[in-house]
């Protein structure tokens, strides 16, 4: 879903029972110690147990049901809890249902207000079942009831601030005009969108009522061979300036993205033939062909946000002015620097080189965030960030500490922090430029030859790198996806090429490519040494160690490597889009269902024609691969899709558009007094940050 300079996306199975409520290991001991429920198991709760629990927890309350042996359904449990807490009138105030549940449509209308209130940030009275299900007709378990009782007794507290740290200034605050990983991280809090992801890898409906499928009728195959997708959005959601969000805003964003505006990516929007606004809360988009990933409704950097990053009432006039004049700089700069979005937090202050301050958005539809302020301190040096964390100056961390530092934090400050090592969908890699940086119309004299790229990978001892840098915890990868991607079955195909450490094979390939070893131990051709800069992001100890290890290993096979570490902002704005590199140490992040066409087509090579907004930074172009990607965009059948991905990976691992290294676990940490802390595997609107609260 996005590319990043060692800001990688991640998920955590540890959080799978934490989503939306305080952690089980906090709630259960308290509930059992007070004998509210004596045995918090996964067994269904009976009305007799429910009755006794209410008597103990709320001795003054009038109990609105009778004791008995029957099991309590989740819909009836939450309805009764709200009666006991005298919250029925509060539940009825909602203009629409906001549950984020994949089965919201089966919740009876009479219970929708209760479920909506239960999932609000200031209540957190109910969790989700596996698959992000509200499961209204399933019996509630005693362990689920324990967490609900805890939240009822100790409602989330409001107030305070949390501080985190990043190593660079963000190039902007809207992902439409920058592909920076840091911008993406910030917009996961500043923005909202069609859908997000939960801890178990399920997509969830956020601003839309349900995710479009053929089965629910929101995706329709048309008689002309095309396809229509309808999105029904929720009423009452607000932009950060307080104006209601409507379907007209979505139609306006599409209009912008198919104009000449310098957006980061718009391949999806340009395939949309027409957008119809059905009413204020519904719109339909049309294609002249099937679109396998059409339900996501936007190009790569709008993937989760969909078309809700440009409020029409704010940007219509400057858009028309820019379109008429052809001058887009002021328009793009205003959007990226002065965002008007719709997420749980809004931008309060940005001081270059110092901090980004976000403040709670009072009218967020899932409830005002409990924590008033989130501060991103800008600290360029990772060692300084670690020292600040050990001193207690940093409260939470995502993409903040490396693995070694996190293990040290857990060992030294276990009384202060919870530390989680989260399996990762993202991986480390090295981009090798297929084009000559001095003249992008010509092949790269070093890496334009497939044999030198293969020699590069054969010359890397990735197992040793894993052991030294990542304590052996990383997963060696062969392609641009990991085992967490929806197409992971394709990785098992025997046609996928694997590269074991083999310096002898590396040298053989170099010689086949016409390079000869000189007396100094470096390969040479036509009087030119095989020498290049390995560019990486400055400020990261891991990057420095990785660079040095790669430098030493490649020297052993006759390649001369000069390390050049630059600020991340320079890499994003001056190096990557313009092909101004030979080799770039970077990272890759994506969603579990991300399509290869988002990244690997010839049309994604950054160029003047696309405003240097593509993500195929190495300039890889393969005609058969382009055909595969084109077919993938239209393929709905799972078996055919798997077949096409297998062929794509066969070509990819043979030609090596990038050098795949490993997917290392991403550490998360939070101070122990931060409750309902949650963070999903890829960061795709998955923080659920509005639910965090500070236990005072």
XYZ file of C-alpha atoms in Angstrom:
696
model
C 0.000 0.000 0.000
C 2.832 2.374 0.523
C 6.560 2.644 0.245
C 8.690 4.020 3.026
C 12.265 4.740 4.032
C 12.566 2.288 6.864
C 9.214 3.370 8.252
C 7.552 -0.007 7.894
C 4.038 -1.160 8.578
C 3.201 -3.908 10.989
C 0.663 -5.962 12.903
C 0.407 -7.686 16.219
C -1.370 -10.868 17.140
C -0.815 -9.826 20.726
C -3.468 -7.184 20.245
C -6.136 -9.482 18.846
C -8.122 -9.442 22.094
C -7.484 -5.780 22.817
C -9.273 -4.174 19.876
C -11.768 -1.647 21.188
C -11.537 -2.382 24.890
C -9.196 -2.473 27.832
C -6.912 -5.516 27.830
C -8.107 -8.815 29.196
C -5.194 -9.094 31.620
C -6.361 -5.859 33.266
C -10.103 -6.541 33.380
C -10.299 -10.213 34.312
C -8.230 -10.151 37.541
C -10.277 -7.253 38.865
C -13.658 -8.790 37.994
C -12.685 -12.122 39.538
C -11.153 -10.544 42.655
C -14.384 -8.658 43.340
C -16.396 -11.840 42.681
C -18.466 -10.087 40.053
C -17.862 -13.157 37.927
C -16.076 -16.000 39.625
C -14.715 -17.748 36.561
C -14.055 -15.665 33.452
C -13.892 -18.342 30.785
C -14.965 -18.603 27.166
C -18.192 -20.315 28.278
C -21.479 -18.510 27.582
C -22.836 -16.233 30.265
C -26.217 -17.222 31.700
C -28.877 -14.842 32.921
C -28.360 -16.196 36.426
C -24.658 -15.289 36.302
C -25.537 -11.972 34.695
C -28.013 -11.170 37.463
C -25.531 -11.989 40.222
C -22.793 -9.967 38.522
C -25.006 -6.878 38.333
C -25.977 -7.247 41.990
C -22.296 -7.186 42.987
C -21.063 -4.583 40.520
C -24.020 -2.177 40.784
C -25.807 -2.867 44.087
C -28.032 0.218 43.746
C -29.171 -0.551 40.199
C -32.597 -1.790 39.204
C -32.048 -5.016 37.282
C -34.200 -5.074 34.116
C -34.248 -8.847 33.563
C -34.929 -12.089 35.405
C -32.326 -14.623 36.502
C -32.372 -17.956 34.735
C -30.343 -20.683 33.003
C -30.701 -19.250 29.497
C -27.643 -17.907 27.692
C -27.402 -14.136 27.213
C -27.147 -13.016 23.597
C -24.743 -10.178 22.886
C -27.549 -7.889 21.684
C -29.511 -8.428 24.875
C -26.446 -8.115 27.055
C -25.537 -4.670 25.763
C -29.165 -3.492 25.806
C -29.482 -4.468 29.466
C -26.098 -2.966 30.404
C -27.183 0.390 28.963
C -30.432 0.229 30.958
C -28.486 -0.501 34.150
C -26.144 2.437 33.463
C -29.057 4.691 32.488
C -27.555 5.323 29.045
C -30.555 4.521 26.846
C -31.288 8.168 26.028
C -27.635 8.770 25.153
C -27.734 5.861 22.717
C -30.771 7.267 20.938
C -28.988 10.542 20.108
C -26.889 9.084 17.292
C -27.868 10.141 13.794
C -26.616 6.893 12.286
C -25.007 3.596 13.271
C -21.235 3.649 13.839
C -20.108 0.142 14.731
C -17.250 -0.699 12.339
C -18.634 -4.254 12.391
C -18.567 -6.402 9.280
C -21.995 -7.764 10.180
C -23.635 -4.445 10.974
C -26.433 -5.153 8.498
C -27.699 -8.100 10.611
C -27.956 -6.048 13.807
C -31.693 -5.408 14.354
C -32.589 -1.744 13.870
C -33.819 -1.501 17.437
C -30.368 -2.455 18.718
C -28.214 -0.312 16.418
C -28.098 2.665 18.831
C -26.976 0.407 21.680
C -24.206 -1.185 19.646
C -23.133 2.239 18.386
C -22.811 3.608 21.915
C -21.015 0.451 23.039
C -18.227 1.071 20.523
C -17.810 4.769 21.283
C -14.450 5.885 22.673
C -15.837 7.042 26.008
C -17.717 3.762 26.638
C -15.899 0.739 25.141
C -18.573 -1.582 26.511
C -18.276 -4.320 23.917
C -15.568 -6.030 21.900
C -15.683 -7.645 18.461
C -15.713 -11.294 17.559
C -13.127 -12.738 15.151
C -13.670 -11.225 11.722
C -14.695 -7.870 13.217
C -18.185 -9.113 14.022
C -20.690 -7.599 16.424
C -22.320 -11.068 16.508
C -25.633 -9.828 17.945
C -27.266 -13.257 17.972
C -24.338 -15.093 19.604
C -24.146 -15.722 23.341
C -21.742 -13.438 25.142
C -18.914 -15.253 26.891
C -17.972 -14.690 30.493
C -14.591 -13.301 29.494
C -16.286 -10.818 27.128
C -18.702 -9.869 29.890
C -15.799 -9.320 32.306
C -14.228 -6.737 30.011
C -17.584 -5.038 29.547
C -18.183 -4.890 33.288
C -14.727 -3.419 33.827
C -15.412 -0.652 31.292
C -18.796 -0.006 32.876
C -17.260 0.312 36.352
C -14.219 2.273 35.171
C -15.227 4.292 32.086
C -12.286 5.500 29.981
C -10.845 8.691 31.403
C -10.378 11.787 29.292
C -7.425 14.135 29.337
C -3.655 14.221 29.132
C -1.196 13.818 26.308
C 1.023 11.141 24.833
C 4.399 11.794 23.250
C 6.053 9.790 20.509
C 9.072 10.495 18.304
C 10.021 10.427 14.634
C 13.373 11.011 12.965
C 12.351 13.464 10.241
C 10.048 16.304 9.326
C 6.979 15.266 7.353
C 6.898 16.564 3.761
C 3.180 17.161 4.182
C -0.053 16.146 5.872
C -2.090 14.664 3.044
C -1.156 11.435 1.262
C -2.651 12.568 -2.029
C 0.385 14.704 -2.829
C 3.237 12.873 -1.118
C 4.149 9.203 -0.832
C 6.131 9.692 2.366
C 5.771 6.966 4.964
C 5.754 9.587 7.712
C 2.910 11.458 6.032
C 1.027 8.176 5.875
C 1.659 7.567 9.590
C 0.325 10.988 10.536
C -2.666 10.716 8.231
C -3.691 7.468 9.882
C -4.581 9.719 12.817
C -5.540 12.903 11.009
C -7.632 11.131 8.404
C -10.365 8.569 8.100
C -11.681 6.656 5.152
C -13.703 3.906 3.583
C -12.127 1.084 5.542
C -9.325 -0.005 7.832
C -7.835 -3.233 9.039
C -7.957 -5.041 12.346
C -5.397 -7.150 14.173
C -6.426 -10.401 12.501
C -6.058 -9.154 8.943
C -9.701 -8.346 8.213
C -10.791 -5.236 6.384
C -13.388 -3.279 8.331
C -15.952 -0.680 7.222
C -15.300 2.731 8.722
C -16.889 5.699 6.941
C -18.907 3.329 4.749
C -21.661 1.150 6.185
C -20.294 -2.046 4.655
C -17.531 -3.111 2.317
C -18.865 -3.608 -1.228
C -19.077 -7.169 -2.486
C -20.932 -9.014 -5.211
C -22.766 -10.925 -2.493
C -24.238 -7.840 -0.796
C -25.202 -6.295 -4.118
C -22.942 -3.273 -3.843
C -20.748 -4.594 -6.671
C -22.668 -5.267 -9.864
C -21.391 -6.758 -13.098
C -22.972 -4.856 -15.991
C -24.317 -6.190 -19.278
C -21.746 -4.127 -21.192
C -18.886 -6.013 -19.498
C -18.242 -3.271 -17.007
C -18.742 -3.014 -13.276
C -20.478 -0.670 -10.849
C -19.620 -0.227 -7.169
C -21.827 1.597 -4.692
C -20.584 3.118 -1.436
C -23.079 4.024 1.270
C -21.524 6.424 3.762
C -22.618 7.176 7.315
C -24.623 10.252 8.227
C -23.361 12.816 10.685
C -19.621 12.492 10.088
C -17.746 15.798 10.124
C -14.719 17.387 8.543
C -12.327 19.002 10.995
C -13.985 22.378 10.372
C -17.341 20.980 11.517
C -19.012 20.675 8.098
C -20.790 17.391 7.405
C -19.168 14.915 5.018
C -21.276 13.894 2.025
C -20.999 11.847 -1.148
C -20.422 15.086 -3.057
C -17.006 15.342 -1.383
C -16.065 11.950 -2.805
C -17.149 12.938 -6.303
C -15.107 16.132 -6.013
C -11.963 14.248 -5.008
C -12.302 12.003 -8.047
C -12.592 15.111 -10.186
C -9.340 16.447 -8.719
C -7.494 13.154 -9.094
C -8.265 12.794 -12.792
C -7.241 16.394 -13.481
C -3.669 17.572 -14.007
C -3.148 18.009 -10.263
C 0.222 16.483 -9.213
C -1.218 13.660 -7.078
C 1.028 10.825 -5.929
C -0.977 8.162 -7.732
C -4.229 8.045 -9.668
C -4.165 4.827 -11.685
C -7.468 3.733 -10.121
C -9.270 7.030 -10.609
C -8.343 7.158 -14.282
C -9.988 3.775 -14.789
C -13.263 5.094 -13.363
C -15.529 6.053 -16.248
C -18.183 7.880 -14.269
C -19.186 8.839 -10.727
C -22.856 9.205 -9.841
C -23.993 10.808 -6.590
C -27.179 8.958 -5.672
C -27.906 11.180 -2.675
C -25.944 12.914 0.059
C -24.880 9.582 1.534
C -24.468 7.285 -1.451
C -22.496 7.286 -4.694
C -21.712 4.785 -7.434
C -18.601 4.488 -9.575
C -18.492 2.801 -12.984
C -15.809 0.922 -14.918
C -15.815 -0.391 -18.463
C -14.205 -3.622 -17.240
C -14.069 -5.725 -14.051
C -11.749 -4.396 -11.335
C -10.461 -6.999 -8.893
C -9.512 -4.429 -6.274
C -12.318 -2.048 -7.084
C -13.958 -2.264 -3.673
C -11.047 -0.323 -2.170
C -12.078 2.632 -4.231
C -8.879 4.603 -4.654
C -5.273 4.562 -5.814
C -2.387 3.281 -3.754
C -1.899 6.187 -1.369
C -5.592 6.720 -0.863
C -6.102 3.011 -0.373
C -7.820 3.118 3.003
C -8.855 6.746 2.883
C -10.833 6.307 -0.297
C -12.045 9.650 -1.613
C -12.349 11.501 1.672
C -9.273 13.694 1.858
C -10.533 16.774 -0.006
C -13.632 18.541 1.346
C -15.302 20.213 -1.594
C -16.451 23.279 0.339
C -12.813 24.079 1.178
C -11.019 23.249 -2.063
C -13.497 23.729 -4.926
C -12.597 27.364 -5.565
C -8.780 26.977 -5.430
C -9.093 23.832 -7.570
C -10.965 25.696 -10.293
C -8.365 28.476 -10.190
C -5.476 26.008 -10.472
C -7.169 24.098 -13.277
C -7.779 27.303 -15.232
C -4.240 28.610 -14.797
C -2.364 25.315 -14.902
C -0.486 26.404 -11.785
C -0.866 23.694 -9.182
C 1.847 24.492 -6.627
C -0.244 26.713 -4.355
C -3.174 24.288 -4.497
C -1.049 21.246 -3.620
C 0.887 23.119 -0.951
C -2.280 24.319 0.784
C -3.671 20.780 0.918
C -0.468 19.210 2.219
C 0.370 21.947 4.723
C -3.089 22.956 5.982
C -5.081 19.718 6.028
C -8.824 19.615 6.590
C -9.473 15.932 7.191
C -11.893 13.854 9.254
C -9.913 11.610 11.596
C -9.843 11.430 15.386
C -7.138 14.112 15.621
C -6.555 17.368 13.790
C -3.362 19.312 13.204
C -2.757 21.928 15.888
C 0.859 22.936 15.334
C 3.891 22.037 13.264
C 7.297 23.493 14.022
C 9.942 22.379 11.575
C 12.669 20.342 13.213
C 10.858 20.340 16.552
C 7.424 18.738 16.686
C 4.008 18.023 15.238
C 1.137 18.529 17.680
C -2.257 16.914 17.093
C -5.346 17.708 19.151
C -8.480 15.656 19.745
C -11.318 16.274 17.303
C -14.429 16.814 19.427
C -16.872 15.765 16.697
C -15.231 12.509 15.619
C -18.051 10.098 14.865
C -16.569 7.188 16.871
C -16.314 9.483 19.880
C -13.944 12.241 20.903
C -10.486 10.749 21.554
C -9.856 10.307 25.249
C -6.285 11.608 25.068
C -6.334 15.350 24.442
C -3.030 15.749 22.628
C -0.613 13.579 20.654
C 2.852 15.036 20.149
C 5.316 13.779 17.540
C 8.734 15.017 18.609
C 11.216 15.295 15.730
C 14.511 13.808 16.887
C 16.818 13.012 13.932
C 19.064 10.618 15.855
C 17.652 7.218 16.874
C 20.042 6.912 19.811
C 18.690 10.179 21.198
C 15.144 8.854 20.808
C 16.120 5.734 22.741
C 17.704 7.767 25.509
C 14.570 9.901 25.751
C 12.444 6.762 25.967
C 14.555 5.287 28.750
C 14.200 8.594 30.593
C 10.430 8.329 30.337
C 10.084 11.296 27.956
C 8.518 9.174 25.179
C 5.202 7.479 26.003
C 4.403 5.327 22.976
C 6.277 4.079 19.947
C 5.359 2.800 16.512
C 8.264 2.798 14.036
C 10.203 4.399 16.898
C 12.793 1.966 18.332
C 14.674 -0.796 16.574
C 14.593 -4.383 17.759
C 17.752 -4.206 19.837
C 16.603 -1.064 21.592
C 13.166 -2.533 22.227
C 14.571 -5.659 23.827
C 16.756 -3.457 25.992
C 13.746 -1.329 26.922
C 11.815 -4.437 27.927
C 14.701 -5.668 30.042
C 15.462 -2.354 31.734
C 12.037 -0.725 32.031
C 9.516 -3.552 32.306
C 7.958 -1.752 35.258
C 7.197 1.256 33.044
C 6.582 -0.085 29.521
C 4.783 -2.863 27.703
C 6.861 -3.942 24.700
C 5.428 -5.973 21.825
C 7.334 -7.580 18.919
C 4.891 -7.599 16.062
C 5.178 -9.778 12.924
C 5.470 -7.588 9.888
C 3.904 -7.364 6.453
C 6.722 -5.090 5.319
C 10.272 -5.908 4.362
C 13.702 -4.361 3.916
C 15.045 -4.159 0.407
C 17.542 -2.458 -1.884
C 16.324 -0.668 -4.980
C 18.715 -1.133 -7.897
C 18.175 1.449 -10.603
C 17.591 -0.068 -14.046
C 18.314 3.348 -15.576
C 21.446 5.455 -15.732
C 20.987 8.189 -13.086
C 22.822 10.588 -15.391
C 20.472 9.859 -18.310
C 17.272 7.958 -17.466
C 16.726 7.108 -21.142
C 19.745 4.781 -21.025
C 20.251 1.528 -19.097
C 22.269 1.608 -15.885
C 25.829 0.502 -16.769
C 26.008 -1.431 -13.480
C 22.542 -2.789 -12.800
C 20.903 -2.735 -16.200
C 22.181 -6.298 -16.631
C 20.082 -8.989 -14.924
C 23.253 -10.939 -14.104
C 24.757 -8.192 -11.958
C 21.504 -7.863 -10.018
C 21.431 -11.589 -9.378
C 25.112 -11.530 -8.402
C 24.298 -8.749 -5.922
C 21.740 -10.963 -4.142
C 23.882 -14.109 -4.258
C 26.624 -12.079 -2.603
C 24.524 -11.186 0.461
C 24.520 -13.477 3.479
C 21.024 -12.543 4.609
C 20.989 -15.061 7.444
C 24.061 -13.412 8.929
C 22.495 -9.975 8.500
C 19.388 -11.260 10.266
C 21.372 -12.616 13.191
C 23.501 -9.499 13.611
C 20.886 -6.806 13.086
C 17.614 -8.469 14.066
C 18.632 -11.069 16.630
C 17.543 -13.780 14.181
C 13.916 -12.643 14.493
C 13.388 -11.511 10.886
C 11.919 -13.529 8.026
C 14.063 -13.870 4.885
C 11.892 -12.986 1.880
C 12.087 -13.772 -1.826
C 9.613 -11.276 -3.254
C 7.830 -8.053 -2.357
C 5.235 -9.831 -0.204
C 5.491 -11.810 3.022
C 3.504 -14.747 4.342
C 0.822 -12.323 5.529
C -0.313 -11.225 2.075
C -3.514 -12.673 0.615
C -1.477 -14.170 -2.250
C 0.963 -15.978 0.049
C 0.015 -19.347 -1.494
C 1.780 -18.241 -4.676
C 5.080 -18.168 -2.781
C 4.992 -21.974 -2.536
C 5.176 -22.435 -6.302
C 8.362 -24.196 -7.495
C 8.849 -21.576 -10.235
C 9.712 -18.942 -7.623
C 13.477 -18.345 -7.676
C 15.323 -18.476 -4.345
C 18.765 -17.004 -3.713
C 20.946 -18.685 -1.122
C 24.224 -17.068 -0.127
C 26.650 -18.141 -2.844
C 29.637 -15.818 -3.474
C 31.065 -18.254 -6.022
C 27.875 -18.047 -8.085
C 27.933 -14.264 -7.716
C 31.423 -14.006 -9.174
C 30.515 -16.387 -11.982
C 27.599 -14.170 -12.977
C 29.761 -11.053 -12.880
C 32.268 -12.634 -15.224
C 29.499 -13.810 -17.550
C 28.391 -10.172 -17.697
C 31.866 -9.186 -18.939
C 33.455 -7.938 -15.706
C 37.039 -8.856 -14.871
C 38.626 -8.862 -11.422
C 41.480 -6.343 -11.103
C 44.530 -6.576 -8.840
C 42.742 -4.655 -6.097
C 39.977 -7.227 -5.841
C 37.280 -5.226 -7.641
C 35.527 -6.014 -10.894
C 36.321 -3.755 -13.819
C 35.095 -3.291 -17.383
C 36.409 -0.903 -20.041
C 38.599 0.764 -17.439
C 35.669 1.463 -15.076
C 35.457 -0.163 -11.638
C 32.150 -1.661 -10.511
C 31.604 1.118 -7.959
C 28.436 2.766 -6.693
C 26.864 4.617 -3.787
C 24.523 2.765 -1.466
C 22.125 5.492 -0.329
C 20.091 5.154 2.849
C 18.228 7.184 5.443
C 20.360 8.974 7.996
C 19.636 8.826 11.716
C 19.056 5.087 12.084
C 21.564 2.796 13.762
C 20.004 -0.180 11.963
C 20.511 1.510 8.605
C 24.136 2.217 9.416
C 24.816 -1.392 10.439
C 22.921 -2.804 7.465
C 24.846 -0.563 5.092
C 28.183 -1.593 6.548
C 27.358 -5.299 6.402
C 26.209 -5.012 2.793
C 29.318 -3.018 1.933
C 31.601 -5.713 3.360
C 29.759 -8.629 1.744
C 29.732 -7.028 -1.681
C 33.416 -6.141 -1.423
C 34.046 -9.883 -1.073
C 32.498 -10.457 -4.506
C 34.289 -7.551 -6.186
C 31.793 -4.696 -5.885
C 32.979 -1.395 -4.417
C 30.306 0.213 -2.274
C 30.373 3.764 -0.903
C 27.819 4.466 1.806
C 25.862 7.708 1.530
C 23.242 8.389 4.229
C 20.877 11.283 3.621
C 17.900 12.773 5.499
C 14.671 10.928 4.744
C 13.072 14.071 3.363
C 15.874 14.395 0.796
C 15.390 10.780 -0.263
C 11.670 11.287 -0.786
C 11.837 14.620 -2.564
C 15.138 14.591 -4.452
C 16.364 11.029 -4.870
C 13.634 8.441 -5.339
C 11.131 10.157 -7.672
C 13.833 11.299 -10.078
C 15.875 8.086 -10.235
C 18.844 9.902 -8.722
C 20.566 6.782 -7.371
C 22.247 3.512 -8.291
C 21.311 1.583 -5.122
C 18.931 2.642 -2.364
C 18.485 0.875 0.968
C 14.806 1.257 1.740
C 11.700 -0.475 3.040
C 8.348 -1.482 1.665
C 4.929 -1.531 3.252
C 1.649 -2.773 1.836
C -1.776 -4.077 2.785
C -2.588 -7.769 2.901
C -4.618 -7.480 -0.302
C -2.497 -4.934 -2.145
C -2.325 -5.508 -5.869
C 0.908 -5.845 -7.831
C -0.467 -3.306 -10.297
C -0.137 -0.651 -7.608
C 3.627 -0.814 -7.896
C 5.187 -2.935 -10.605
C 3.791 -1.726 -13.916
C 5.689 0.343 -16.453
C 3.034 3.024 -15.973
C 4.153 3.382 -12.345
C 7.679 4.482 -13.251
C 8.007 8.092 -12.000
C 8.190 10.441 -14.952
C 7.306 13.922 -16.018
C 4.113 12.531 -17.531
C 2.800 11.370 -14.151
C 4.260 14.223 -12.158
C 7.008 11.924 -10.850
C 4.325 10.341 -8.700
C 4.696 6.656 -9.557
C 6.107 4.103 -7.134
C 8.138 1.905 -9.519
C 11.285 3.794 -8.535
C 13.764 1.366 -10.077
C 12.289 1.809 -13.546
C 11.627 -1.900 -14.088
C 9.657 -2.583 -17.258
C 8.643 -6.019 -18.498
C 6.035 -6.405 -21.222
C 4.697 -9.767 -20.027
C 4.539 -8.513 -16.454
C 2.516 -5.507 -17.628
C 0.082 -7.903 -19.324
C -0.242 -9.884 -16.096
C -0.875 -6.774 -14.046
C -3.489 -5.588 -16.496
C -5.276 -8.940 -16.309
C -5.060 -8.957 -12.507
C -6.979 -5.691 -12.341
C -9.924 -7.433 -14.047
C -9.735 -10.878 -12.451
C -12.284 -11.740 -9.782
C -11.803 -15.544 -9.711
C -9.487 -16.596 -6.867
C -7.842 -19.512 -8.721
C -7.028 -17.419 -11.768
C -5.712 -14.650 -9.566
C -3.363 -17.065 -7.818
C -2.145 -18.370 -11.174
C -1.365 -14.855 -12.385
C 0.443 -13.934 -9.179
C 2.555 -17.057 -9.451
C 3.718 -15.997 -12.917
C 4.294 -12.431 -11.705
C 6.507 -13.692 -8.872
C 8.375 -15.979 -11.273
C 9.285 -12.986 -13.449
C 9.919 -10.769 -10.445
C 12.337 -13.153 -8.722
C 14.179 -13.749 -11.972
C 14.617 -10.091 -12.913
C 14.880 -8.661 -9.362
C 13.451 -5.160 -9.708
C 14.578 -4.770 -6.122
C 16.815 -6.874 -3.888
C 14.593 -8.454 -1.191
C 16.223 -8.764 2.210
C 13.999 -9.621 5.175
C 10.879 -8.674 7.090
C 11.900 -7.881 10.637
C 9.377 -7.711 13.476
C 8.350 -4.202 14.355
C 8.447 -3.342 18.046
C 5.643 -1.364 19.617
C 5.720 0.000 23.110
C 3.486 1.985 25.404
C 3.645 3.043 29.008
C 1.652 0.728 31.196
C -0.827 3.395 32.235
C -2.000 3.832 28.631
C -5.104 1.654 28.386
C -6.849 0.247 25.313
C -3.594 0.630 23.410
C -4.088 -0.966 20.012
C -2.154 -1.102 16.791
C -2.719 -3.278 13.759
C -0.405 -5.035 11.364
C -0.156 -2.452 8.616
C -1.219 0.829 10.186
C -3.997 1.223 7.627
C -6.246 3.410 9.752
C -5.790 0.767 12.401
C -4.583 2.632 15.462
C -8.048 2.890 17.089
C -6.300 5.753 18.841
C -9.550 7.378 19.939
C -9.954 4.536 22.445
C -6.612 5.012 24.169
C -6.829 6.570 27.591
C -4.499 7.388 30.440
C -5.323 5.711 33.720
C -4.709 8.361 36.350
